[in-house]
């Protein structure tokens, strides 16, 4: 086989191998939190993760300068009582859009240094197993 044949054969392989790097990262958007009453030390954040990266990933941890710790929770109703469970590693399939919304998935902030005031915003970092740190700005709303 000539050198010319080899180079043509290599083209599809190179595209395939480069694809995850081109496809990039899960898109985190529409982040918001409800304003908190004075003295409150916990808050919930809602957002959307659109995994356009072309590969499954996992959300492993979160951090924000406004809270001492944060966790992913899922609210479910069992025997008529709403309960929250922590999800230590949230699996996000390739192509999946994960919606965090009141009554379901949410991010819980603990140890708020001050109340969240409507109209303000704060930073939140999501740490994915493969995509690494994905920052998002959270808008505080009245409702
Ligand atoms: Cu919670």
PDB file of N, CA, C and O in Angstrom, residues 7-81:
ATOM      1  N   UNK A   7      -2.566   7.674   4.286  1.00  0.00           N
ATOM      2  CA  UNK A   7      -3.018   8.959   4.816  1.00  0.00           C
ATOM      3  C   UNK A   7      -4.537   9.093   4.694  1.00  0.00           C
ATOM      4  O   UNK A   7      -5.189   9.605   5.592  1.00  0.00           O
ATOM      5  N   UNK A   8      -5.110   8.579   3.610  1.00  0.00           N
ATOM      6  CA  UNK A   8      -6.567   8.649   3.479  1.00  0.00           C
ATOM      7  C   UNK A   8      -7.251   7.779   4.518  1.00  0.00           C
ATOM      8  O   UNK A   8      -8.240   8.164   5.123  1.00  0.00           O
ATOM      9  N   UNK A   9      -6.672   6.610   4.756  1.00  0.00           N
ATOM     10  CA  UNK A   9      -7.278   5.696   5.724  1.00  0.00           C
ATOM     11  C   UNK A   9      -7.263   6.300   7.124  1.00  0.00           C
ATOM     12  O   UNK A   9      -8.129   6.021   7.937  1.00  0.00           O
ATOM     13  N   UNK A  10      -6.287   7.155   7.393  1.00  0.00           N
ATOM     14  CA  UNK A  10      -6.139   7.704   8.743  1.00  0.00           C
ATOM     15  C   UNK A  10      -7.141   8.820   9.036  1.00  0.00           C
ATOM     16  O   UNK A  10      -7.415   9.105  10.185  1.00  0.00           O
ATOM     17  N   UNK A  11      -7.715   9.430   8.003  1.00  0.00           N
ATOM     18  CA  UNK A  11      -8.572  10.595   8.221  1.00  0.00           C
ATOM     19  C   UNK A  11      -9.778  10.303   9.128  1.00  0.00           C
ATOM     20  O   UNK A  11      -9.984  10.994  10.113  1.00  0.00           O
ATOM     21  N   UNK A  12     -10.567   9.265   8.847  1.00  0.00           N
ATOM     22  CA  UNK A  12     -11.727   9.032   9.720  1.00  0.00           C
ATOM     23  C   UNK A  12     -11.312   8.729  11.156  1.00  0.00           C
ATOM     24  O   UNK A  12     -11.972   9.125  12.098  1.00  0.00           O
ATOM     25  N   UNK A  13     -10.203   8.038  11.320  1.00  0.00           N
ATOM     26  CA  UNK A  13      -9.740   7.681  12.653  1.00  0.00           C
ATOM     27  C   UNK A  13      -9.385   8.942  13.448  1.00  0.00           C
ATOM     28  O   UNK A  13      -9.750   9.081  14.613  1.00  0.00           O
ATOM     29  N   UNK A  14      -8.725   9.876  12.813  1.00  0.00           N
ATOM     30  CA  UNK A  14      -8.336  11.111  13.480  1.00  0.00           C
ATOM     31  C   UNK A  14      -9.582  11.880  13.915  1.00  0.00           C
ATOM     32  O   UNK A  14      -9.676  12.369  15.033  1.00  0.00           O
ATOM     33  N   UNK A  15     -10.592  11.948  13.061  1.00  0.00           N
ATOM     34  CA  UNK A  15     -11.827  12.639  13.417  1.00  0.00           C
ATOM     35  C   UNK A  15     -12.500  11.978  14.607  1.00  0.00           C
ATOM     36  O   UNK A  15     -12.955  12.626  15.535  1.00  0.00           O
ATOM     37  N   UNK A  16     -12.522  10.679  14.599  1.00  0.00           N
ATOM     38  CA  UNK A  16     -13.172   9.932  15.682  1.00  0.00           C
ATOM     39  C   UNK A  16     -12.476  10.204  17.014  1.00  0.00           C
ATOM     40  O   UNK A  16     -13.098  10.453  18.030  1.00  0.00           O
ATOM     41  N   UNK A  17     -11.142  10.189  16.991  1.00  0.00           N
ATOM     42  CA  UNK A  17     -10.390  10.372  18.227  1.00  0.00           C
ATOM     43  C   UNK A  17     -10.491  11.816  18.740  1.00  0.00           C
ATOM     44  O   UNK A  17     -10.451  12.054  19.932  1.00  0.00           O
ATOM     45  N   UNK A  18     -10.632  12.761  17.833  1.00  0.00           N
ATOM     46  CA  UNK A  18     -10.677  14.166  18.229  1.00  0.00           C
ATOM     47  C   UNK A  18     -12.062  14.569  18.718  1.00  0.00           C
ATOM     48  O   UNK A  18     -12.220  15.576  19.370  1.00  0.00           O
ATOM     49  N   UNK A  19     -13.085  13.767  18.436  1.00  0.00           N
ATOM     50  CA  UNK A  19     -14.463  14.157  18.698  1.00  0.00           C
ATOM     51  C   UNK A  19     -14.757  14.568  20.143  1.00  0.00           C
ATOM     52  O   UNK A  19     -15.332  15.637  20.367  1.00  0.00           O
ATOM     53  N   UNK A  20     -14.342  13.783  21.148  1.00  0.00           N
ATOM     54  CA  UNK A  20     -14.672  14.206  22.521  1.00  0.00           C
ATOM     55  C   UNK A  20     -14.100  15.580  22.858  1.00  0.00           C
ATOM     56  O   UNK A  20     -14.745  16.368  23.556  1.00  0.00           O
ATOM     57  N   UNK A  21     -12.941  15.909  22.353  1.00  0.00           N
ATOM     58  CA  UNK A  21     -12.327  17.204  22.643  1.00  0.00           C
ATOM     59  C   UNK A  21     -13.106  18.330  21.965  1.00  0.00           C
ATOM     60  O   UNK A  21     -13.323  19.385  22.543  1.00  0.00           O
ATOM     61  N   UNK A  22     -13.583  18.082  20.746  1.00  0.00           N
ATOM     62  CA  UNK A  22     -14.347  19.100  20.010  1.00  0.00           C
ATOM     63  C   UNK A  22     -15.712  19.288  20.673  1.00  0.00           C
ATOM     64  O   UNK A  22     -16.182  20.398  20.849  1.00  0.00           O
ATOM     65  N   UNK A  23     -16.351  18.172  21.073  1.00  0.00           N
ATOM     66  CA  UNK A  23     -17.704  18.214  21.616  1.00  0.00           C
ATOM     67  C   UNK A  23     -17.745  18.986  22.919  1.00  0.00           C
ATOM     68  O   UNK A  23     -18.737  19.596  23.248  1.00  0.00           O
ATOM     69  N   UNK A  24     -16.666  18.954  23.679  1.00  0.00           N
ATOM     70  CA  UNK A  24     -16.571  19.812  24.847  1.00  0.00           C
ATOM     71  C   UNK A  24     -17.273  19.320  26.087  1.00  0.00           C
ATOM     72  O   UNK A  24     -17.146  18.162  26.433  1.00  0.00           O
ATOM     73  N   UNK A  25     -18.043  20.223  26.680  1.00  0.00           N
ATOM     74  CA  UNK A  25     -18.474  20.033  28.056  1.00  0.00           C
ATOM     75  C   UNK A  25     -19.984  20.088  28.206  1.00  0.00           C
ATOM     76  O   UNK A  25     -20.661  20.646  27.363  1.00  0.00           O
ATOM     77  N   UNK A  26     -20.511  19.556  29.312  1.00  0.00           N
ATOM     78  CA  UNK A  26     -21.940  19.712  29.573  1.00  0.00           C
ATOM     79  C   UNK A  26     -22.241  21.199  29.752  1.00  0.00           C
ATOM     80  O   UNK A  26     -21.480  21.906  30.407  1.00  0.00           O
ATOM     81  N   UNK A  27     -23.326  21.665  29.142  1.00  0.00           N
ATOM     82  CA  UNK A  27     -23.706  23.072  29.271  1.00  0.00           C
ATOM     83  C   UNK A  27     -24.580  23.248  30.506  1.00  0.00           C
ATOM     84  O   UNK A  27     -25.588  22.568  30.651  1.00  0.00           O
ATOM     85  N   UNK A  28     -24.173  24.153  31.374  1.00  0.00           N
ATOM     86  CA  UNK A  28     -24.948  24.438  32.577  1.00  0.00           C
ATOM     87  C   UNK A  28     -25.575  25.813  32.400  1.00  0.00           C
ATOM     88  O   UNK A  28     -24.877  26.782  32.092  1.00  0.00           O
ATOM     89  N   UNK A  29     -26.912  25.898  32.513  1.00  0.00           N
ATOM     90  CA  UNK A  29     -27.578  27.172  32.229  1.00  0.00           C
ATOM     91  C   UNK A  29     -28.799  27.383  33.115  1.00  0.00           C
ATOM     92  O   UNK A  29     -29.188  26.488  33.872  1.00  0.00           O
ATOM     93  N   UNK A  30     -29.419  28.545  32.966  1.00  0.00           N
ATOM     94  CA  UNK A  30     -30.688  28.898  33.635  1.00  0.00           C
ATOM     95  C   UNK A  30     -30.624  28.670  35.141  1.00  0.00           C
ATOM     96  O   UNK A  30     -31.579  28.179  35.735  1.00  0.00           O
ATOM     97  N   UNK A  31     -29.508  29.023  35.763  1.00  0.00           N
ATOM     98  CA  UNK A  31     -29.370  28.797  37.208  1.00  0.00           C
ATOM     99  C   UNK A  31     -30.044  29.906  38.001  1.00  0.00           C
ATOM    100  O   UNK A  31     -29.814  31.083  37.742  1.00  0.00           O
ATOM    101  N   UNK A  32     -30.876  29.505  38.961  1.00  0.00           N
ATOM    102  CA  UNK A  32     -31.546  30.488  39.809  1.00  0.00           C
ATOM    103  C   UNK A  32     -31.772  29.934  41.214  1.00  0.00           C
ATOM    104  O   UNK A  32     -31.759  28.716  41.413  1.00  0.00           O
ATOM    105  N   UNK A  33     -31.935  30.837  42.132  1.00  0.00           N
ATOM    106  CA  UNK A  33     -32.226  30.465  43.523  1.00  0.00           C
ATOM    107  C   UNK A  33     -33.308  31.402  44.033  1.00  0.00           C
ATOM    108  O   UNK A  33     -33.414  32.545  43.585  1.00  0.00           O
ATOM    109  N   UNK A  34     -34.120  30.878  44.952  1.00  0.00           N
ATOM    110  CA  UNK A  34     -35.154  31.713  45.549  1.00  0.00           C
ATOM    111  C   UNK A  34     -34.513  32.580  46.631  1.00  0.00           C
ATOM    112  O   UNK A  34     -33.637  32.104  47.357  1.00  0.00           O
ATOM    113  N   UNK A  35     -34.960  33.836  46.741  1.00  0.00           N
ATOM    114  CA  UNK A  35     -34.473  34.715  47.806  1.00  0.00           C
ATOM    115  C   UNK A  35     -34.774  34.074  49.160  1.00  0.00           C
ATOM    116  O   UNK A  35     -35.788  33.388  49.314  1.00  0.00           O
ATOM    117  N   UNK A  36     -33.879  34.257  50.126  1.00  0.00           N
ATOM    118  CA  UNK A  36     -34.072  33.642  51.443  1.00  0.00           C
ATOM    119  C   UNK A  36     -34.455  34.695  52.484  1.00  0.00           C
ATOM    120  O   UNK A  36     -34.044  35.850  52.391  1.00  0.00           O
ATOM    121  N   UNK A  37     -35.245  34.277  53.480  1.00  0.00           N
ATOM    122  CA  UNK A  37     -35.598  35.212  54.557  1.00  0.00           C
ATOM    123  C   UNK A  37     -34.372  35.492  55.426  1.00  0.00           C
ATOM    124  O   UNK A  37     -33.445  34.681  55.454  1.00  0.00           O
ATOM    125  N   UNK A  38     -34.380  36.615  56.148  1.00  0.00           N
ATOM    126  CA  UNK A  38     -33.244  36.927  57.023  1.00  0.00           C
ATOM    127  C   UNK A  38     -32.994  35.794  58.016  1.00  0.00           C
ATOM    128  O   UNK A  38     -33.945  35.209  58.529  1.00  0.00           O
ATOM    129  N   UNK A  39     -31.748  35.473  58.234  1.00  0.00           N
ATOM    130  CA  UNK A  39     -31.418  34.430  59.207  1.00  0.00           C
ATOM    131  C   UNK A  39     -31.364  33.019  58.630  1.00  0.00           C
ATOM    132  O   UNK A  39     -30.870  32.103  59.283  1.00  0.00           O
ATOM    133  N   UNK A  40     -31.898  32.838  57.415  1.00  0.00           N
ATOM    134  CA  UNK A  40     -31.871  31.503  56.812  1.00  0.00           C
ATOM    135  C   UNK A  40     -30.430  31.110  56.477  1.00  0.00           C
ATOM    136  O   UNK A  40     -29.643  31.942  56.028  1.00  0.00           O
ATOM    137  N   UNK A  41     -30.094  29.843  56.709  1.00  0.00           N
ATOM    138  CA  UNK A  41     -28.724  29.400  56.420  1.00  0.00           C
ATOM    139  C   UNK A  41     -28.690  28.380  55.291  1.00  0.00           C
ATOM    140  O   UNK A  41     -27.624  27.926  54.903  1.00  0.00           O
ATOM    141  N   UNK A  42     -29.869  28.008  54.777  1.00  0.00           N
ATOM    142  CA  UNK A  42     -29.903  27.069  53.654  1.00  0.00           C
ATOM    143  C   UNK A  42     -30.691  27.672  52.494  1.00  0.00           C
ATOM    144  O   UNK A  42     -31.558  28.527  52.699  1.00  0.00           O
ATOM    145  N   UNK A  43     -30.373  27.226  51.279  1.00  0.00           N
ATOM    146  CA  UNK A  43     -31.088  27.679  50.093  1.00  0.00           C
ATOM    147  C   UNK A  43     -31.007  26.587  49.033  1.00  0.00           C
ATOM    148  O   UNK A  43     -30.137  25.714  49.090  1.00  0.00           O
ATOM    149  N   UNK A  44     -31.929  26.650  48.073  1.00  0.00           N
ATOM    150  CA  UNK A  44     -31.918  25.682  46.977  1.00  0.00           C
ATOM    151  C   UNK A  44     -31.612  26.397  45.665  1.00  0.00           C
ATOM    152  O   UNK A  44     -32.043  27.534  45.463  1.00  0.00           O
ATOM    153  N   UNK A  45     -30.846  25.739  44.815  1.00  0.00           N
ATOM    154  CA  UNK A  45     -30.507  26.278  43.493  1.00  0.00           C
ATOM    155  C   UNK A  45     -31.060  25.328  42.443  1.00  0.00           C
ATOM    156  O   UNK A  45     -30.988  24.101  42.587  1.00  0.00           O
ATOM    157  N   UNK A  46     -31.629  25.916  41.396  1.00  0.00           N
ATOM    158  CA  UNK A  46     -32.168  25.135  40.284  1.00  0.00           C
ATOM    159  C   UNK A  46     -31.443  25.538  39.008  1.00  0.00           C
ATOM    160  O   UNK A  46     -31.081  26.698  38.824  1.00  0.00           O
ATOM    161  N   UNK A  47     -31.226  24.581  38.140  1.00  0.00           N
ATOM    162  CA  UNK A  47     -30.537  24.878  36.877  1.00  0.00           C
ATOM    163  C   UNK A  47     -30.798  23.751  35.888  1.00  0.00           C
ATOM    164  O   UNK A  47     -31.571  22.825  36.163  1.00  0.00           O
ATOM    165  N   UNK A  48     -30.138  23.841  34.750  1.00  0.00           N
ATOM    166  CA  UNK A  48     -30.288  22.822  33.716  1.00  0.00           C
ATOM    167  C   UNK A  48     -28.899  22.386  33.258  1.00  0.00           C
ATOM    168  O   UNK A  48     -28.017  23.216  33.065  1.00  0.00           O
ATOM    169  N   UNK A  49     -28.721  21.077  33.127  1.00  0.00           N
ATOM    170  CA  UNK A  49     -27.472  20.544  32.575  1.00  0.00           C
ATOM    171  C   UNK A  49     -27.812  19.883  31.249  1.00  0.00           C
ATOM    172  O   UNK A  49     -28.643  18.971  31.205  1.00  0.00           O
ATOM    173  N   UNK A  50     -27.228  20.366  30.179  1.00  0.00           N
ATOM    174  CA  UNK A  50     -27.443  19.805  28.850  1.00  0.00           C
ATOM    175  C   UNK A  50     -26.125  19.148  28.435  1.00  0.00           C
ATOM    176  O   UNK A  50     -25.155  19.827  28.106  1.00  0.00           O
ATOM    177  N   UNK A  51     -26.107  17.823  28.489  1.00  0.00           N
ATOM    178  CA  UNK A  51     -24.846  17.129  28.229  1.00  0.00           C
ATOM    179  C   UNK A  51     -24.610  16.952  26.736  1.00  0.00           C
ATOM    180  O   UNK A  51     -24.918  15.918  26.154  1.00  0.00           O
ATOM    181  N   UNK A  52     -24.055  17.981  26.129  1.00  0.00           N
ATOM    182  CA  UNK A  52     -23.754  17.959  24.699  1.00  0.00           C
ATOM    183  C   UNK A  52     -22.347  17.427  24.448  1.00  0.00           C
ATOM    184  O   UNK A  52     -21.843  17.494  23.340  1.00  0.00           O
ATOM    185  N   UNK A  53     -21.708  16.899  25.495  1.00  0.00           N
ATOM    186  CA  UNK A  53     -20.301  16.509  25.372  1.00  0.00           C
ATOM    187  C   UNK A  53     -20.098  15.233  24.557  1.00  0.00           C
ATOM    188  O   UNK A  53     -18.982  14.918  24.187  1.00  0.00           O
ATOM    189  N   UNK A  54     -21.177  14.487  24.312  1.00  0.00           N
ATOM    190  CA  UNK A  54     -21.038  13.259  23.543  1.00  0.00           C
ATOM    191  C   UNK A  54     -20.579  12.079  24.375  1.00  0.00           C
ATOM    192  O   UNK A  54     -20.322  10.995  23.842  1.00  0.00           O
ATOM    193  N   UNK A  55     -20.491  12.254  25.677  1.00  0.00           N
ATOM    194  CA  UNK A  55     -20.104  11.132  26.540  1.00  0.00           C
ATOM    195  C   UNK A  55     -20.807  11.291  27.888  1.00  0.00           C
ATOM    196  O   UNK A  55     -21.093  12.402  28.331  1.00  0.00           O
ATOM    197  N   UNK A  56     -21.062  10.181  28.532  1.00  0.00           N
ATOM    198  CA  UNK A  56     -21.687  10.221  29.849  1.00  0.00           C
ATOM    199  C   UNK A  56     -20.711  10.834  30.842  1.00  0.00           C
ATOM    200  O   UNK A  56     -19.493  10.693  30.700  1.00  0.00           O
ATOM    201  N   UNK A  57     -21.256  11.534  31.824  1.00  0.00           N
ATOM    202  CA  UNK A  57     -20.389  12.163  32.827  1.00  0.00           C
ATOM    203  C   UNK A  57     -21.119  12.094  34.161  1.00  0.00           C
ATOM    204  O   UNK A  57     -22.292  11.692  34.225  1.00  0.00           O
ATOM    205  N   UNK A  58     -20.413  12.468  35.210  1.00  0.00           N
ATOM    206  CA  UNK A  58     -21.038  12.473  36.529  1.00  0.00           C
ATOM    207  C   UNK A  58     -20.713  13.776  37.250  1.00  0.00           C
ATOM    208  O   UNK A  58     -19.575  14.235  37.220  1.00  0.00           O
ATOM    209  N   UNK A  59     -21.744  14.354  37.870  1.00  0.00           N
ATOM    210  CA  UNK A  59     -21.554  15.557  38.689  1.00  0.00           C
ATOM    211  C   UNK A  59     -21.142  15.085  40.080  1.00  0.00           C
ATOM    212  O   UNK A  59     -21.910  14.415  40.769  1.00  0.00           O
ATOM    213  N   UNK A  60     -19.921  15.419  40.466  1.00  0.00           N
ATOM    214  CA  UNK A  60     -19.363  14.874  41.705  1.00  0.00           C
ATOM    215  C   UNK A  60     -19.443  15.825  42.893  1.00  0.00           C
ATOM    216  O   UNK A  60     -19.620  15.388  44.020  1.00  0.00           O
ATOM    217  N   UNK A  61     -19.265  17.119  42.637  1.00  0.00           N
ATOM    218  CA  UNK A  61     -19.303  18.058  43.764  1.00  0.00           C
ATOM    219  C   UNK A  61     -19.608  19.466  43.284  1.00  0.00           C
ATOM    220  O   UNK A  61     -19.596  19.745  42.077  1.00  0.00           O
ATOM    221  N   UNK A  62     -19.877  20.355  44.249  1.00  0.00           N
ATOM    222  CA  UNK A  62     -20.227  21.738  43.954  1.00  0.00           C
ATOM    223  C   UNK A  62     -19.584  22.635  44.987  1.00  0.00           C
ATOM    224  O   UNK A  62     -19.327  22.206  46.100  1.00  0.00           O
ATOM    225  N   UNK A  63     -19.370  23.879  44.600  1.00  0.00           N
ATOM    226  CA  UNK A  63     -18.899  24.837  45.593  1.00  0.00           C
ATOM    227  C   UNK A  63     -19.345  26.240  45.216  1.00  0.00           C
ATOM    228  O   UNK A  63     -19.524  26.556  44.039  1.00  0.00           O
ATOM    229  N   UNK A  64     -19.559  27.066  46.236  1.00  0.00           N
ATOM    230  CA  UNK A  64     -19.951  28.453  46.031  1.00  0.00           C
ATOM    231  C   UNK A  64     -19.373  29.296  47.158  1.00  0.00           C
ATOM    232  O   UNK A  64     -19.349  28.844  48.310  1.00  0.00           O
ATOM    233  N   UNK A  65     -18.939  30.506  46.851  1.00  0.00           N
ATOM    234  CA  UNK A  65     -18.409  31.369  47.902  1.00  0.00           C
ATOM    235  C   UNK A  65     -19.470  31.815  48.913  1.00  0.00           C
ATOM    236  O   UNK A  65     -19.119  32.273  49.992  1.00  0.00           O
ATOM    237  N   UNK A  66     -20.767  31.664  48.583  1.00  0.00           N
ATOM    238  CA  UNK A  66     -21.808  32.138  49.511  1.00  0.00           C
ATOM    239  C   UNK A  66     -22.204  31.076  50.545  1.00  0.00           C
ATOM    240  O   UNK A  66     -22.965  31.361  51.462  1.00  0.00           O
ATOM    241  N   UNK A  67     -21.702  29.841  50.389  1.00  0.00           N
ATOM    242  CA  UNK A  67     -22.103  28.751  51.281  1.00  0.00           C
ATOM    243  C   UNK A  67     -20.891  27.937  51.724  1.00  0.00           C
ATOM    244  O   UNK A  67     -19.890  27.861  51.013  1.00  0.00           O
ATOM    245  N   UNK A  68     -21.008  27.334  52.910  1.00  0.00           N
ATOM    246  CA  UNK A  68     -19.891  26.520  53.389  1.00  0.00           C
ATOM    247  C   UNK A  68     -19.866  25.143  52.713  1.00  0.00           C
ATOM    248  O   UNK A  68     -18.816  24.549  52.568  1.00  0.00           O
ATOM    249  N   UNK A  69     -21.034  24.632  52.305  1.00  0.00           N
ATOM    250  CA  UNK A  69     -21.057  23.363  51.574  1.00  0.00           C
ATOM    251  C   UNK A  69     -22.303  23.291  50.711  1.00  0.00           C
ATOM    252  O   UNK A  69     -23.252  24.065  50.911  1.00  0.00           O
ATOM    253  N   UNK A  70     -22.290  22.394  49.749  1.00  0.00           N
ATOM    254  CA  UNK A  70     -23.450  22.223  48.879  1.00  0.00           C
ATOM    255  C   UNK A  70     -23.542  20.780  48.405  1.00  0.00           C
ATOM    256  O   UNK A  70     -22.527  20.106  48.250  1.00  0.00           O
ATOM    257  N   UNK A  71     -24.789  20.358  48.183  1.00  0.00           N
ATOM    258  CA  UNK A  71     -25.049  18.963  47.800  1.00  0.00           C
ATOM    259  C   UNK A  71     -26.145  18.922  46.734  1.00  0.00           C
ATOM    260  O   UNK A  71     -26.995  19.817  46.676  1.00  0.00           O
ATOM    261  N   UNK A  72     -26.132  17.864  45.927  1.00  0.00           N
ATOM    262  CA  UNK A  72     -27.245  17.610  45.012  1.00  0.00           C
ATOM    263  C   UNK A  72     -28.283  16.786  45.772  1.00  0.00           C
ATOM    264  O   UNK A  72     -27.948  15.782  46.397  1.00  0.00           O
ATOM    265  N   UNK A  73     -29.534  17.241  45.754  1.00  0.00           N
ATOM    266  CA  UNK A  73     -30.632  16.529  46.417  1.00  0.00           C
ATOM    267  C   UNK A  73     -31.733  16.214  45.419  1.00  0.00           C
ATOM    268  O   UNK A  73     -31.897  16.925  44.438  1.00  0.00           O
ATOM    269  N   UNK A  74     -32.479  15.161  45.741  1.00  0.00           N
ATOM    270  CA  UNK A  74     -33.699  14.889  44.987  1.00  0.00           C
ATOM    271  C   UNK A  74     -34.846  14.794  45.992  1.00  0.00           C
ATOM    272  O   UNK A  74     -34.744  14.089  46.988  1.00  0.00           O
ATOM    273  N   UNK A  75     -35.906  15.540  45.719  1.00  0.00           N
ATOM    274  CA  UNK A  75     -37.093  15.478  46.565  1.00  0.00           C
ATOM    275  C   UNK A  75     -38.037  14.428  45.986  1.00  0.00           C
ATOM    276  O   UNK A  75     -38.264  14.381  44.784  1.00  0.00           O
ATOM    277  N   UNK A  76     -38.525  13.562  46.853  1.00  0.00           N
ATOM    278  CA  UNK A  76     -39.548  12.630  46.402  1.00  0.00           C
ATOM    279  C   UNK A  76     -40.585  12.503  47.510  1.00  0.00           C
ATOM    280  O   UNK A  76     -40.292  12.752  48.676  1.00  0.00           O
ATOM    281  N   UNK A  77     -41.803  12.169  47.117  1.00  0.00           N
ATOM    282  CA  UNK A  77     -42.880  12.041  48.095  1.00  0.00           C
ATOM    283  C   UNK A  77     -43.084  10.567  48.416  1.00  0.00           C
ATOM    284  O   UNK A  77     -43.335   9.748  47.532  1.00  0.00           O
ATOM    285  N   UNK A  78     -42.903  10.229  49.678  1.00  0.00           N
ATOM    286  CA  UNK A  78     -43.100   8.843  50.139  1.00  0.00           C
ATOM    287  C   UNK A  78     -44.127   8.851  51.261  1.00  0.00           C
ATOM    288  O   UNK A  78     -43.965   9.564  52.245  1.00  0.00           O
ATOM    289  N   UNK A  79     -45.209   8.090  51.079  1.00  0.00           N
ATOM    290  CA  UNK A  79     -46.290   8.039  52.071  1.00  0.00           C
ATOM    291  C   UNK A  79     -46.815   9.440  52.391  1.00  0.00           C
ATOM    292  O   UNK A  79     -47.083   9.758  53.558  1.00  0.00           O
ATOM    293  N   UNK A  80     -46.893  10.268  51.356  1.00  0.00           N
ATOM    294  CA  UNK A  80     -47.464  11.600  51.541  1.00  0.00           C
ATOM    295  C   UNK A  80     -46.506  12.611  52.157  1.00  0.00           C
ATOM    296  O   UNK A  80     -46.875  13.750  52.408  1.00  0.00           O
ATOM    297  N   UNK A  81     -45.265  12.188  52.404  1.00  0.00           N
ATOM    298  CA  UNK A  81     -44.300  13.099  53.020  1.00  0.00           C
ATOM    299  C   UNK A  81     -43.147  13.353  52.046  1.00  0.00           C
ATOM    300  O   UNK A  81     -42.564  12.406  51.512  1.00  0.00           O
TER     301      UNK A  81
END
